[in-house]
PDB file of C-alpha atoms in Angstrom:
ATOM      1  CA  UNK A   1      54.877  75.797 161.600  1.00 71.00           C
ATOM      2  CA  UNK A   2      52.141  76.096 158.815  1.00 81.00           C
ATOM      3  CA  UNK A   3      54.705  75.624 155.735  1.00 78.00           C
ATOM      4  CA  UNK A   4      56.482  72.517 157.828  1.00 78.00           C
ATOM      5  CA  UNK A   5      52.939  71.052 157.741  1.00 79.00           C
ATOM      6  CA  UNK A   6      52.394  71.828 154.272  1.00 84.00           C
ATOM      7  CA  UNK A   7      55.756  70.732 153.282  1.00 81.00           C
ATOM      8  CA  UNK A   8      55.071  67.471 154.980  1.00 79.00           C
ATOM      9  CA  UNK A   9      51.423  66.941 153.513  1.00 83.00           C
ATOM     10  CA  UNK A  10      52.940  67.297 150.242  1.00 83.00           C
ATOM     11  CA  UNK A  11      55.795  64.659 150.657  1.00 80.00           C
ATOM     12  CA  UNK A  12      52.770  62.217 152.015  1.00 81.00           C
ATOM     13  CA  UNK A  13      51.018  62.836 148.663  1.00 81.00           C
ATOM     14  CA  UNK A  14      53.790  62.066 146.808  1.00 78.00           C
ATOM     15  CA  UNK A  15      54.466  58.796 148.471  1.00 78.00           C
ATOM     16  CA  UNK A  16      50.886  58.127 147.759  1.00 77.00           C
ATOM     17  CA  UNK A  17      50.661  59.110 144.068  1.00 79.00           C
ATOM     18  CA  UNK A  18      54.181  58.000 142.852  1.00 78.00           C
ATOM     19  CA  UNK A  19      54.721  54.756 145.405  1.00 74.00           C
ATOM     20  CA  UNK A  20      54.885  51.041 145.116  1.00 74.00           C
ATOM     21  CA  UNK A  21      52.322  50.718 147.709  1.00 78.00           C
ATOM     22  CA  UNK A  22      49.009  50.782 147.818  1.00 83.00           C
ATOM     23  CA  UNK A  23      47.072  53.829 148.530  1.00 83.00           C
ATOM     24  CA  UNK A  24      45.124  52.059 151.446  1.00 85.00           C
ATOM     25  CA  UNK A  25      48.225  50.317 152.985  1.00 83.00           C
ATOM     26  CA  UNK A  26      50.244  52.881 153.090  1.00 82.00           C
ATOM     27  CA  UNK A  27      47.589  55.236 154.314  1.00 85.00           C
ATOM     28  CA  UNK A  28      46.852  52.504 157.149  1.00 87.00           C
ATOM     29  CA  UNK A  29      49.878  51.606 158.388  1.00 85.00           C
ATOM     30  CA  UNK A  30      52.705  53.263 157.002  1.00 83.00           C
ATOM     31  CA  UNK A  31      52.014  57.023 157.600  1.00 84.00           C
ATOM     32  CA  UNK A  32      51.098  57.007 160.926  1.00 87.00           C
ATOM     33  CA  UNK A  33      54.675  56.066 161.879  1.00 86.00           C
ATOM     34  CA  UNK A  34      56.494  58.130 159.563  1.00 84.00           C
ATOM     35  CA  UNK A  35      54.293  61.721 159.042  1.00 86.00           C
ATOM     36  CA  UNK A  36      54.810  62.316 162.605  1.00 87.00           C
ATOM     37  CA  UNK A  37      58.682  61.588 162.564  1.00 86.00           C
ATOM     38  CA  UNK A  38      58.860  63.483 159.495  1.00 85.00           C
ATOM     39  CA  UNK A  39      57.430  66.289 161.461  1.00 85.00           C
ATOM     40  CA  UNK A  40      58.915  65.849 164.435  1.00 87.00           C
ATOM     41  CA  UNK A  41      62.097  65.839 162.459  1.00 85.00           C
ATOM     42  CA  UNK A  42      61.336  69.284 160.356  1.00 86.00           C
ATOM     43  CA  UNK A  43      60.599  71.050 163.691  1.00 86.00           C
ATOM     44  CA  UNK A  44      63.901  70.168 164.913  1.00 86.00           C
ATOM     45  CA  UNK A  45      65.498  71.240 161.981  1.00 84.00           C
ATOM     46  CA  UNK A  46      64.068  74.044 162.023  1.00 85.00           C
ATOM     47  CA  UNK A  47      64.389  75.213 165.552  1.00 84.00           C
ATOM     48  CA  UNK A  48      68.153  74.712 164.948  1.00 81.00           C
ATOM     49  CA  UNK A  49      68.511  76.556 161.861  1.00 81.00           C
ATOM     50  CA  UNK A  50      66.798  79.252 164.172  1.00 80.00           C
ATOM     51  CA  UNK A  51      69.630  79.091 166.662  1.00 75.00           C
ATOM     52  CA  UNK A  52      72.049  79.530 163.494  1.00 72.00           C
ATOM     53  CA  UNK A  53      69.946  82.823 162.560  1.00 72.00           C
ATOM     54  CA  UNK A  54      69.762  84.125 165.834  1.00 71.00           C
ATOM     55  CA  UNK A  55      73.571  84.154 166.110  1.00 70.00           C
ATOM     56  CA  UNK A  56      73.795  81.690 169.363  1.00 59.00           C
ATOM     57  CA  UNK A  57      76.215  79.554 168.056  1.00 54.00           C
ATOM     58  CA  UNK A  58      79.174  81.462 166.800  1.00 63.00           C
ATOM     59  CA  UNK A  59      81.500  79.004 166.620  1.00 66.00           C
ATOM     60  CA  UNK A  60      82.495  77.957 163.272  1.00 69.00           C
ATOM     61  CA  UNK A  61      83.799  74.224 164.130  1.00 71.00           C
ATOM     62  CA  UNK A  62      80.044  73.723 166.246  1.00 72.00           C
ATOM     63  CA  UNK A  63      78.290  75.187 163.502  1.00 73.00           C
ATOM     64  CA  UNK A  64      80.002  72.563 160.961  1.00 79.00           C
ATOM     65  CA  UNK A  65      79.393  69.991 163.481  1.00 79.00           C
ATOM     66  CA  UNK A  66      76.044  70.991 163.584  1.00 78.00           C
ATOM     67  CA  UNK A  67      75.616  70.752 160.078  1.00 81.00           C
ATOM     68  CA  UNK A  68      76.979  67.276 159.531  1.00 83.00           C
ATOM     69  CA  UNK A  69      74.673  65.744 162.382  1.00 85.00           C
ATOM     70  CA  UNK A  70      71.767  67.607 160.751  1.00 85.00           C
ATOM     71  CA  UNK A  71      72.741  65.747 156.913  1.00 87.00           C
ATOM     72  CA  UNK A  72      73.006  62.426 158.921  1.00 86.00           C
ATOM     73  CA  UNK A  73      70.027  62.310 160.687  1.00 87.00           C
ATOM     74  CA  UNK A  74      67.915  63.676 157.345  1.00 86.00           C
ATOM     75  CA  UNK A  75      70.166  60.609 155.385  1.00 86.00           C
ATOM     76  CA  UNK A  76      68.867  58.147 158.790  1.00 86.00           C
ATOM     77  CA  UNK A  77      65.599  59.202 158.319  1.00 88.00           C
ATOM     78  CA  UNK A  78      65.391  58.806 154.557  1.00 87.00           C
ATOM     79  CA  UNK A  79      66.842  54.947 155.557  1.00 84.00           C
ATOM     80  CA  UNK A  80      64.194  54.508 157.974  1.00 87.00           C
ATOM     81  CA  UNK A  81      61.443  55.528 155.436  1.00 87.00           C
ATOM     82  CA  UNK A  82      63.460  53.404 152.914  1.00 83.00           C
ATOM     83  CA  UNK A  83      63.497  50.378 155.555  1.00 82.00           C
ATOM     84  CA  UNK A  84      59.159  50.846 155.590  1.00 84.00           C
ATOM     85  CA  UNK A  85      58.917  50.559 152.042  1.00 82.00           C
ATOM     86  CA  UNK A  86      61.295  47.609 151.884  1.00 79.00           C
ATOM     87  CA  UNK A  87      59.003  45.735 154.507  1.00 80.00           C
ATOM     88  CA  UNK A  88      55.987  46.492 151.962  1.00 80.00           C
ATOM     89  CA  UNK A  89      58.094  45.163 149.607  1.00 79.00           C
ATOM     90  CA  UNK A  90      58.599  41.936 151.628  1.00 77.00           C
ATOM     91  CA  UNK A  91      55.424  41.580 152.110  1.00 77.00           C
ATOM     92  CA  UNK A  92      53.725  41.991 148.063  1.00 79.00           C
ATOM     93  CA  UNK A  93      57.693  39.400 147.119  1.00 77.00           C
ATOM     94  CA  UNK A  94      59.067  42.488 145.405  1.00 77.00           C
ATOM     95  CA  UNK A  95      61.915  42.628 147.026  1.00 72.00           C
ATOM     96  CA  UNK A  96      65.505  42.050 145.804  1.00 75.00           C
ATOM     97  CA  UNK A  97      68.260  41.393 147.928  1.00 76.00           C
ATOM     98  CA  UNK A  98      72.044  42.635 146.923  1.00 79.00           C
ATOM     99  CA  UNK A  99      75.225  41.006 148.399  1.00 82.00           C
ATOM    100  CA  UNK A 100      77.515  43.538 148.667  1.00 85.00           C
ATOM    101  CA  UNK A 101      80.786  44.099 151.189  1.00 85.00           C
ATOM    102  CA  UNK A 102      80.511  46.790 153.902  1.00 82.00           C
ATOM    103  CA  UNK A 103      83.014  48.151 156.070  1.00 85.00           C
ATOM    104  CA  UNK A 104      82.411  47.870 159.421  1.00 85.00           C
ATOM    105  CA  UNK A 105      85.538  50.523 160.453  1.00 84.00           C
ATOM    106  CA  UNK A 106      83.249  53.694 159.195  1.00 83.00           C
ATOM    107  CA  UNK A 107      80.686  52.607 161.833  1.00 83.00           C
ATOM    108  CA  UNK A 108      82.397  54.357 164.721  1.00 86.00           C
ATOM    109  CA  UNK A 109      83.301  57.130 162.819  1.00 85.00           C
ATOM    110  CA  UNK A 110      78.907  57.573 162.540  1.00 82.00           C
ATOM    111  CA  UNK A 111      78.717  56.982 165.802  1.00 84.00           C
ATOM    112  CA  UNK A 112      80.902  59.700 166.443  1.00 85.00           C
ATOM    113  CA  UNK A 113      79.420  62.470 164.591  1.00 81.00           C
ATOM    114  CA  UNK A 114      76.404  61.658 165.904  1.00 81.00           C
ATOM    115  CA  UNK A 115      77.245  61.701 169.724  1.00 85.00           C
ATOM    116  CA  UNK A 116      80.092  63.538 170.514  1.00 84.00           C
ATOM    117  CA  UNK A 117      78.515  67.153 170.103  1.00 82.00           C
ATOM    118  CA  UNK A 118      75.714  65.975 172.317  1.00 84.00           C
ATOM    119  CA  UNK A 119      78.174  64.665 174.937  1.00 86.00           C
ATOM    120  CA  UNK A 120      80.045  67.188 175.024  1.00 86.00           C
ATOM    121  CA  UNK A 121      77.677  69.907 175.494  1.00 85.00           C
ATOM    122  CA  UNK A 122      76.596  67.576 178.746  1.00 89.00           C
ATOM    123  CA  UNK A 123      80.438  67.967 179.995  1.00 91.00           C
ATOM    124  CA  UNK A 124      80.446  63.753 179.029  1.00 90.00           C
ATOM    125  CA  UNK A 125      83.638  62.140 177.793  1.00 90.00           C
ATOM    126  CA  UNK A 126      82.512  60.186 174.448  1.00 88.00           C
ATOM    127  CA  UNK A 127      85.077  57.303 173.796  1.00 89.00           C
ATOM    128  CA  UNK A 128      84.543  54.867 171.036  1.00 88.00           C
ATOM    129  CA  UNK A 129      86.408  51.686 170.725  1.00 87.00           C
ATOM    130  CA  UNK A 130      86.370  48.555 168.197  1.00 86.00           C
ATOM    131  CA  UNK A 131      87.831  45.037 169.525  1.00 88.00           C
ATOM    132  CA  UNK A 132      90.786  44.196 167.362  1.00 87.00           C
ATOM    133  CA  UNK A 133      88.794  41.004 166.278  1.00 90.00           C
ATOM    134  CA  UNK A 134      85.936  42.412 164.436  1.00 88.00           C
ATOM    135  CA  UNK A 135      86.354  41.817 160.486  1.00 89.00           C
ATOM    136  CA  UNK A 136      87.022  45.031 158.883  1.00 86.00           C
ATOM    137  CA  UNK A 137      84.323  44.058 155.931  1.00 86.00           C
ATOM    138  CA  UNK A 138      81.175  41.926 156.150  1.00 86.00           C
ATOM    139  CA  UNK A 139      78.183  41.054 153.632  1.00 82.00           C
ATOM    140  CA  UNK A 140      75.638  42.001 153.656  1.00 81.00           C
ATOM    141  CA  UNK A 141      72.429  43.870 152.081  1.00 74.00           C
ATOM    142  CA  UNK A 142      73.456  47.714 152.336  1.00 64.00           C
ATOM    143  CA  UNK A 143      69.980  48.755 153.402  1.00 60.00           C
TER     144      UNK A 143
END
């Protein structure tokens, strides 16, 4: 618990000392939203890696699934911390905006890996669908 403290008190100082932001503002209204989730997020990491090292999941295919919802929600939480720093960005007209084409057929693919482990383990049947009239690329800003 100690070094997932630490770990997170160092991350904080390095947003402070390498950022864009300012000290202040990011002290004031930035890291009270995402120090906690980072936290909350590290325990939860960690409490599954414990599972792993305790041997209760011995299934090879849950363990990869595991894994992969693990990267995603580290790679969501980098975006959301990402997202913060583009609203600062907004806010001091620093921000550039890129036009670039997305596709839209990956989404329930995310969606997927994300859910389906949890539904299943509550016996739920996970179904994802996309109407045959959503555009298979939009534009838009990739973050």
């Amino acid at each position: 618990m100690i070094v997932i403290l630490i770990v997170n008190v160092v991350n904080a100082m390095n947003i402070i000392v390498l950022g864009v932001i300012p000290v202040e503002e990011y002290i004031r209204e930035i890291m009270p939203i995402t120090f906690p989730a980072g936290l909350i997020l590290s325990i939860l990491f960690s409490l599954i890696i414990r599972d792993f090292q305790l041997g209760l999941l011995r299934d090879e295919g849950a363990i990869r699934e595991y894994a992969a919802i693990i990267h995603r929600s580290g790679e969501e939480l980098l975006m959301i911390i990402s997202d913060i720093l583009d609203l600062s960005k907004v806010e001091a007209g620093r921000l550039d905006i890129i036009n670039e084409e997305l596709n839209v057929s990956e989404i329930p693919e995310l969606l997927a890996m994300q859910f389906a482990v949890t539904a299943k383990q509550k016996g739920l049947e996970f179904n994802i669908s996309m109407d045959e009239n959503v555009p298979l690329m939009i534009h838009s800003d990739p973050h």
